[in-house]
Amino acid sequence: LPSVMETLAAAIALQSSPSSNPFASDPVFRSGHLKTQVTALKGKDLVMMLGNIQDVGAIPHVARQGVTPQVRAEHIRWLKKLRQLRQEWLSLSLAEATLQVLVFYRTIGRWSTATWAKILGSVAGAMSRLSEYCKAPDVLLGEDPTWKDAVRQANREKTTNIQEKPTPATSQDAKTIVEHLLATNRRDQAVQVMLLWLCAGRPGDILQLHKCNVQLEGEKLLVVIRAGKAQSLGKRAQPIHTLVPPAWKEPLRLFLADRTPQDFLWQFQSLQHRLHAVTSLTHAIREICPLLVARSFRSGALREMLAKGVSEDTLLMFSGHSDVKTLREYIGLDETNVRRGATMRKAAEHLVAGQ
């Protein structure tokens, strides 16, 4: 019987020379249903297989079905990183070599347990569709015991080490912090807090806004979220209509007037610079409210809107969540709260009153 590597080499040769491949016209073969035994592969085999990653645009249409452009781009990004194996990792099993690369990036990126579990899933997904991205058969990492253990441990950590939810901010917190930042000549950060509160926005989404995404007419504010977490998940642009408090209108108007429609509201040279801006904003917020962070305004604004009778559909528009259950969990409305309050609005009123 041919060895696993001989079978793998033959499969790669078939895909690289369609004229000699009797299955080249078979959409099942082209769309990634040829699998290879993962436990017998090594790190060096991974490098060989990933030697010719194709651009997203070059993937045949039949192979694109069921995967969004964002997911395909994420797959390719990680497959390219996996090619960069250190010499000492080449003799490890394919799963172990892959984990070594990911552990390296986890260390320098300081990933949370949730991010670690997500990346493991993304890489496994990319390898399971490998034939769509390069001339190699698909690899099912989930069949390798080492990979299974890593995924099991990541999910266990994710369950037991759930990131602590930030203390929700209140409207008074937002007002006080904005006043302090304006008084200390930190207008950029003051506007960031304004938009975080008014849009119930994620810091990463707000910091990626263009001037053309923000329109202020009197007290009416329209913000269109076109970049950030929701869009990375394939969701549409998120328009948000809200009202600006009188004390905030003039500082916000002057801030917007200083930028052209094509400008970002805030210029960052890299993702690291943007993450640093979030950290810097949190430090500024804690000068006034030590328990709050940049993410506190999102959950706090949603709670107060709900307590004031804003409809569930409107709340979902602000939050970007897909269903009410996820929204409830996000703002701390478990089933006990809802039963005690009879309605979501009453439950939110209890929570806001108890802050």
Short mmCIF file of C-alpha atoms in Angstrom, two decimals:
data_model
loop_
_atom_site.label_atom_id
_atom_site.label_comp_id
_atom_site.label_asym_id
_atom_site.label_seq_id
_atom_site.Cartn_x
_atom_site.Cartn_y
_atom_site.Cartn_z
CA LEU A 1 0.00 0.00 0.00
CA PRO A 2 1.29 3.52 -0.74
CA SER A 3 2.32 5.60 2.25
CA VAL A 4 0.25 8.58 3.37
CA MET A 5 2.85 10.98 1.97
CA GLU A 6 2.85 9.20 -1.39
CA THR A 7 -0.92 9.54 -1.50
CA LEU A 8 -0.65 13.20 -0.56
CA ALA A 9 2.00 13.88 -3.20
CA ALA A 10 -0.14 12.14 -5.81
CA ALA A 11 -3.16 14.22 -4.85
CA ILE A 12 -1.16 17.44 -5.10
CA ALA A 13 0.24 16.36 -8.47
CA LEU A 14 -3.27 15.65 -9.75
CA GLN A 15 -4.52 19.08 -8.70
CA SER A 16 -1.49 20.84 -10.14
CA SER A 17 -1.88 19.20 -13.57
CA PRO A 18 -5.59 19.16 -14.49
CA SER A 19 -4.95 17.58 -17.88
CA SER A 20 -3.63 14.42 -16.22
CA ASN A 21 -6.27 14.44 -13.50
CA PRO A 22 -9.33 12.34 -14.41
CA PHE A 23 -11.32 14.17 -11.70
CA ALA A 24 -10.28 17.71 -12.71
CA SER A 25 -13.73 18.49 -14.08
CA ASP A 26 -15.46 17.00 -11.06
CA PRO A 27 -16.89 19.84 -8.89
CA VAL A 28 -16.75 17.57 -5.82
CA PHE A 29 -12.99 17.24 -6.22
CA ARG A 30 -12.56 20.93 -6.97
CA SER A 31 -14.72 22.09 -4.05
CA GLY A 32 -12.67 20.42 -1.33
CA HIS A 33 -14.02 16.97 -0.59
CA LEU A 34 -10.69 15.18 -0.98
CA LYS A 35 -9.37 14.59 2.57
CA THR A 36 -6.03 13.39 3.86
CA GLN A 37 -5.05 11.62 7.08
CA VAL A 38 -3.91 14.34 9.45
CA THR A 39 -2.20 12.26 12.15
CA ALA A 40 0.55 11.03 9.77
CA LEU A 41 1.51 14.52 8.52
CA LYS A 42 4.40 16.62 9.82
CA GLY A 43 5.19 20.32 10.02
CA LYS A 44 7.34 20.09 6.88
CA ASP A 45 4.34 18.69 5.00
CA LEU A 46 2.31 21.72 6.09
CA VAL A 47 4.92 24.05 4.58
CA MET A 48 4.88 22.06 1.34
CA MET A 49 1.10 22.15 1.08
CA LEU A 50 0.86 25.87 1.80
CA GLY A 51 3.48 26.88 -0.75
CA ASN A 52 1.05 28.33 -3.27
CA ILE A 53 -1.81 30.05 -1.48
CA GLN A 54 -4.17 31.63 -4.01
CA ASP A 55 -5.63 35.07 -3.79
CA VAL A 56 -9.31 35.17 -2.72
CA GLY A 57 -10.36 36.37 -6.17
CA ALA A 58 -8.80 33.34 -7.82
CA ILE A 59 -10.96 30.78 -6.00
CA PRO A 60 -13.44 29.03 -8.34
CA HIS A 61 -17.03 30.08 -7.81
CA VAL A 62 -18.09 26.56 -6.78
CA ALA A 63 -15.60 26.67 -3.91
CA ARG A 64 -16.91 29.98 -2.56
CA GLN A 65 -20.34 28.75 -1.62
CA GLY A 66 -21.16 29.00 2.06
CA VAL A 67 -18.15 31.14 3.02
CA THR A 68 -18.27 34.93 3.27
CA PRO A 69 -15.46 37.07 1.80
CA GLN A 70 -14.45 38.03 5.33
CA VAL A 71 -14.08 34.38 6.36
CA ARG A 72 -12.11 33.56 3.21
CA ALA A 73 -9.75 36.46 3.87
CA GLU A 74 -9.29 35.28 7.47
CA HIS A 75 -8.56 31.75 6.25
CA ILE A 76 -5.90 32.97 3.83
CA ARG A 77 -4.34 35.24 6.44
CA TRP A 78 -3.80 32.33 8.83
CA LEU A 79 -2.68 29.90 6.14
CA LYS A 80 0.04 32.34 5.12
CA LYS A 81 1.16 32.66 8.74
CA LEU A 82 1.31 28.88 9.09
CA ARG A 83 3.90 28.70 6.31
CA GLN A 84 6.39 30.45 8.59
CA LEU A 85 7.42 27.44 10.67
CA ARG A 86 10.63 27.51 12.64
CA GLN A 87 13.18 24.83 11.86
CA GLU A 88 12.55 22.99 15.13
CA TRP A 89 8.84 22.72 14.36
CA LEU A 90 9.22 20.97 11.00
CA SER A 91 9.60 17.51 12.56
CA LEU A 92 6.56 17.88 14.82
CA SER A 93 3.19 16.50 13.83
CA LEU A 94 1.14 18.84 11.65
CA ALA A 95 -1.26 19.61 14.50
CA GLU A 96 1.56 20.26 16.98
CA ALA A 97 3.42 22.51 14.50
CA THR A 98 0.22 24.45 13.83
CA LEU A 99 -0.37 24.91 17.55
CA GLN A 100 3.21 26.14 18.05
CA VAL A 101 2.62 28.91 15.49
CA LEU A 102 -0.67 29.90 17.09
CA VAL A 103 0.79 29.86 20.61
CA PHE A 104 3.52 32.21 19.38
CA TYR A 105 0.95 34.68 18.04
CA ARG A 106 -1.20 34.27 21.15
CA THR A 107 1.76 35.22 23.32
CA ILE A 108 2.66 38.39 21.45
CA GLY A 109 -0.99 39.33 20.91
CA ARG A 110 -2.10 38.59 24.49
CA TRP A 111 -5.26 36.92 23.26
CA SER A 112 -8.11 36.29 25.64
CA THR A 113 -9.38 32.74 26.07
CA ALA A 114 -12.37 33.59 23.86
CA THR A 115 -10.08 34.85 21.07
CA TRP A 116 -7.89 31.75 21.41
CA ALA A 117 -10.88 29.45 20.98
CA LYS A 118 -12.10 31.50 18.01
CA ILE A 119 -8.71 31.37 16.25
CA LEU A 120 -8.48 27.59 16.74
CA GLY A 121 -11.85 27.28 15.04
CA SER A 122 -10.84 29.61 12.21
CA VAL A 123 -7.62 27.72 11.49
CA ALA A 124 -9.39 24.35 11.59
CA GLY A 125 -11.96 25.75 9.16
CA ALA A 126 -9.24 26.99 6.81
CA MET A 127 -7.48 23.62 6.81
CA SER A 128 -10.75 21.78 6.21
CA ARG A 129 -11.17 23.82 2.98
CA LEU A 130 -7.49 23.78 2.02
CA SER A 131 -8.11 22.65 -1.56
CA GLU A 132 -9.96 25.93 -2.18
CA TYR A 133 -6.86 27.98 -1.38
CA CYS A 134 -3.93 25.90 -2.66
CA LYS A 135 -3.13 22.73 -4.56
CA ALA A 136 -3.46 20.37 -1.63
CA PRO A 137 -6.17 18.13 -0.21
CA ASP A 138 -8.26 19.22 2.75
CA VAL A 139 -6.94 18.44 6.21
CA LEU A 140 -9.28 17.72 9.12
CA LEU A 141 -7.39 18.96 12.17
CA GLY A 142 -10.29 17.91 14.37
CA GLU A 143 -9.33 14.26 13.84
CA ASP A 144 -5.94 14.73 15.50
CA PRO A 145 -5.93 13.93 19.26
CA THR A 146 -3.49 16.77 20.03
CA TRP A 147 -5.72 19.29 18.30
CA LYS A 148 -8.81 17.88 19.98
CA ASP A 149 -7.18 18.32 23.39
CA ALA A 150 -6.21 21.91 22.60
CA VAL A 151 -9.75 22.78 21.48
CA ARG A 152 -11.26 21.03 24.50
CA GLN A 153 -8.95 22.95 26.84
CA ALA A 154 -9.67 26.26 25.10
CA ASN A 155 -13.42 25.76 25.42
CA ARG A 156 -13.01 24.80 29.07
CA GLU A 157 -11.00 27.98 29.72
CA LYS A 158 -13.53 30.03 27.79
CA THR A 159 -16.32 28.68 30.00
CA THR A 160 -14.53 29.03 33.33
CA ASN A 161 -12.68 32.29 32.62
CA ILE A 162 -15.43 34.36 31.06
CA GLN A 163 -14.28 37.93 30.64
CA GLU A 164 -15.74 40.07 33.38
CA LYS A 165 -18.36 42.42 32.00
CA PRO A 166 -17.52 46.09 32.47
CA THR A 167 -19.41 48.17 34.99
CA PRO A 168 -22.16 49.92 32.96
CA ALA A 169 -21.90 53.70 32.75
CA THR A 170 -24.82 56.04 33.41
CA SER A 171 -25.87 59.19 31.60
CA GLN A 172 -24.49 61.21 34.49
CA ASP A 173 -21.15 59.40 34.17
CA ALA A 174 -21.02 60.24 30.48
CA LYS A 175 -21.90 63.90 31.13
CA THR A 176 -19.29 64.27 33.87
CA ILE A 177 -16.51 62.60 31.88
CA VAL A 178 -17.18 64.66 28.74
CA GLU A 179 -17.15 67.89 30.78
CA HIS A 180 -13.83 66.92 32.38
CA LEU A 181 -12.19 66.01 29.07
CA LEU A 182 -13.33 69.24 27.40
CA ALA A 183 -12.14 71.28 30.38
CA THR A 184 -8.70 69.67 30.13
CA ASN A 185 -8.37 70.28 26.36
CA ARG A 186 -8.88 66.65 25.33
CA ARG A 187 -11.56 67.21 22.73
CA ASP A 188 -10.77 64.07 20.72
CA GLN A 189 -11.38 61.83 23.71
CA ALA A 190 -14.45 63.83 24.73
CA VAL A 191 -16.00 63.22 21.28
CA GLN A 192 -15.11 59.54 21.53
CA VAL A 193 -17.08 59.30 24.79
CA MET A 194 -19.98 61.23 23.24
CA LEU A 195 -20.26 58.81 20.33
CA LEU A 196 -19.77 55.73 22.52
CA TRP A 197 -22.72 56.85 24.64
CA LEU A 198 -24.99 58.23 21.90
CA CYS A 199 -24.51 55.19 19.64
CA ALA A 200 -24.09 52.52 22.34
CA GLY A 201 -21.06 51.73 20.22
CA ARG A 202 -18.09 49.43 20.47
CA PRO A 203 -14.83 51.38 20.88
CA GLY A 204 -13.32 49.65 17.84
CA ASP A 205 -16.31 50.61 15.66
CA ILE A 206 -16.36 54.25 16.77
CA LEU A 207 -12.63 54.74 16.23
CA GLN A 208 -12.95 53.59 12.59
CA LEU A 209 -15.60 56.14 11.59
CA HIS A 210 -15.12 58.44 8.60
CA LYS A 211 -16.43 62.00 8.66
CA CYS A 212 -18.92 61.03 5.93
CA ASN A 213 -20.37 58.40 8.31
CA VAL A 214 -21.41 61.09 10.82
CA GLN A 215 -24.04 63.75 10.03
CA LEU A 216 -25.12 66.35 12.58
CA GLU A 217 -28.14 68.57 11.90
CA GLY A 218 -29.16 70.57 14.91
CA GLU A 219 -29.71 68.06 17.67
CA LYS A 220 -30.21 65.16 15.26
CA LEU A 221 -27.26 62.84 14.75
CA LEU A 222 -26.94 60.09 12.13
CA VAL A 223 -24.03 57.67 12.48
CA VAL A 224 -23.45 54.80 10.03
CA ILE A 225 -21.22 52.01 11.34
CA ARG A 226 -19.44 50.65 8.26
CA ALA A 227 -16.37 49.04 9.84
CA GLY A 228 -15.76 46.98 12.94
CA LYS A 229 -16.92 43.77 14.54
CA ALA A 230 -20.41 43.62 13.02
CA GLN A 231 -19.08 44.12 9.48
CA SER A 232 -16.33 41.52 10.03
CA LEU A 233 -19.16 39.05 10.68
CA GLY A 234 -20.76 39.90 7.34
CA LYS A 235 -23.54 42.19 8.62
CA ARG A 236 -24.74 45.24 6.74
CA ALA A 237 -23.80 48.83 7.53
CA GLN A 238 -25.52 49.85 10.73
CA PRO A 239 -27.34 53.27 10.63
CA ILE A 240 -28.05 54.84 14.01
CA HIS A 241 -30.35 57.83 14.56
CA THR A 242 -30.08 59.59 17.89
CA LEU A 243 -30.31 63.00 19.60
CA VAL A 244 -27.40 65.03 20.95
CA PRO A 245 -27.71 66.74 24.37
CA PRO A 246 -27.60 70.55 24.08
CA ALA A 247 -24.27 70.83 25.93
CA TRP A 248 -22.61 68.46 23.45
CA LYS A 249 -23.85 69.96 20.18
CA GLU A 250 -21.30 72.76 19.76
CA PRO A 251 -18.15 70.77 20.70
CA LEU A 252 -19.27 67.97 18.35
CA ARG A 253 -20.07 70.40 15.54
CA LEU A 254 -16.65 72.08 15.80
CA PHE A 255 -14.91 68.71 15.88
CA LEU A 256 -16.67 67.55 12.70
CA ALA A 257 -16.08 70.89 10.95
CA ASP A 258 -12.32 70.35 11.19
CA ARG A 259 -12.48 67.25 8.98
CA THR A 260 -13.22 66.64 5.31
CA PRO A 261 -15.79 63.98 4.29
CA GLN A 262 -13.00 61.57 3.27
CA ASP A 263 -11.13 61.86 6.58
CA PHE A 264 -11.23 59.35 9.38
CA LEU A 265 -12.43 61.04 12.55
CA TRP A 266 -9.22 59.80 14.14
CA GLN A 267 -6.09 58.83 12.20
CA PHE A 268 -4.23 55.69 13.28
CA GLN A 269 -1.20 54.27 11.53
CA SER A 270 -1.94 50.68 12.54
CA LEU A 271 -4.22 48.42 14.55
CA GLN A 272 -1.79 48.69 17.47
CA HIS A 273 -2.14 52.46 17.48
CA ARG A 274 -5.92 52.13 17.54
CA LEU A 275 -5.79 49.66 20.43
CA HIS A 276 -3.48 52.04 22.26
CA ALA A 277 -6.08 54.80 21.77
CA VAL A 278 -8.71 52.63 23.50
CA THR A 279 -6.33 52.02 26.41
CA SER A 280 -5.53 55.74 26.63
CA LEU A 281 -9.25 56.56 26.64
CA THR A 282 -9.85 54.10 29.47
CA HIS A 283 -7.11 55.77 31.52
CA ALA A 284 -8.74 59.16 30.92
CA ILE A 285 -12.16 57.81 31.92
CA ARG A 286 -10.78 56.34 35.14
CA GLU A 287 -9.49 59.73 36.24
CA ILE A 288 -13.15 60.53 36.96
CA CYS A 289 -14.82 57.12 37.32
CA PRO A 290 -12.29 54.49 38.44
CA LEU A 291 -14.66 51.54 37.81
CA LEU A 292 -15.42 52.36 34.18
CA VAL A 293 -13.68 51.44 30.92
CA ALA A 294 -14.27 52.41 27.30
CA ARG A 295 -16.74 49.51 26.88
CA SER A 296 -18.84 50.65 29.85
CA PHE A 297 -20.81 53.18 27.78
CA ARG A 298 -22.22 50.59 25.39
CA SER A 299 -23.93 48.41 28.00
CA GLY A 300 -24.93 51.43 30.11
CA ALA A 301 -26.56 53.25 27.21
CA LEU A 302 -28.51 50.15 26.18
CA ARG A 303 -29.76 49.67 29.75
CA GLU A 304 -30.94 53.26 30.06
CA MET A 305 -32.65 53.22 26.67
CA LEU A 306 -34.49 50.05 27.62
CA ALA A 307 -35.50 51.50 31.00
CA LYS A 308 -36.92 54.56 29.20
CA GLY A 309 -39.13 52.41 26.99
CA VAL A 310 -37.13 52.19 23.76
CA SER A 311 -38.43 49.29 21.66
CA GLU A 312 -36.57 46.02 21.29
CA ASP A 313 -36.19 46.53 17.53
CA THR A 314 -34.55 49.91 18.10
CA LEU A 315 -32.24 48.46 20.74
CA LEU A 316 -31.16 45.73 18.34
CA MET A 317 -30.40 48.40 15.75
CA PHE A 318 -28.13 50.17 18.23
CA SER A 319 -26.46 47.05 19.60
CA GLY A 320 -26.08 45.15 16.33
CA HIS A 321 -27.16 41.91 18.02
CA SER A 322 -29.13 39.36 16.01
CA ASP A 323 -31.73 38.47 18.65
CA VAL A 324 -33.22 39.72 21.89
CA LYS A 325 -31.80 36.85 23.94
CA THR A 326 -28.24 37.88 23.12
CA LEU A 327 -29.11 41.50 23.92
CA ARG A 328 -30.53 40.49 27.32
CA GLU A 329 -27.40 38.56 28.18
CA TYR A 330 -25.20 41.46 27.14
CA ILE A 331 -26.85 44.03 29.39
CA GLY A 332 -27.32 41.62 32.29
CA LEU A 333 -31.01 40.80 31.96
CA ASP A 334 -31.15 37.12 32.83
CA GLU A 335 -34.43 35.23 33.11
CA THR A 336 -34.67 35.96 36.85
CA ASN A 337 -34.49 39.71 36.24
CA VAL A 338 -37.14 39.51 33.55
CA ARG A 339 -39.52 37.40 35.65
CA ARG A 340 -39.10 39.72 38.64
CA GLY A 341 -39.70 42.80 36.50
CA ALA A 342 -42.46 41.20 34.40
CA THR A 343 -41.11 42.96 31.29
CA MET A 344 -37.71 43.78 29.90
CA ARG A 345 -38.36 47.46 30.53
CA LYS A 346 -39.21 46.92 34.19
CA ALA A 347 -36.21 44.63 34.63
CA ALA A 348 -33.96 47.29 33.11
CA GLU A 349 -35.42 49.90 35.43
CA HIS A 350 -34.47 47.71 38.41
CA LEU A 351 -30.92 47.37 37.11
CA VAL A 352 -30.50 51.09 36.36
CA ALA A 353 -31.93 52.04 39.74
CA GLY A 354 -29.49 49.68 41.44
CA GLN A 355 -26.36 51.09 39.78
#
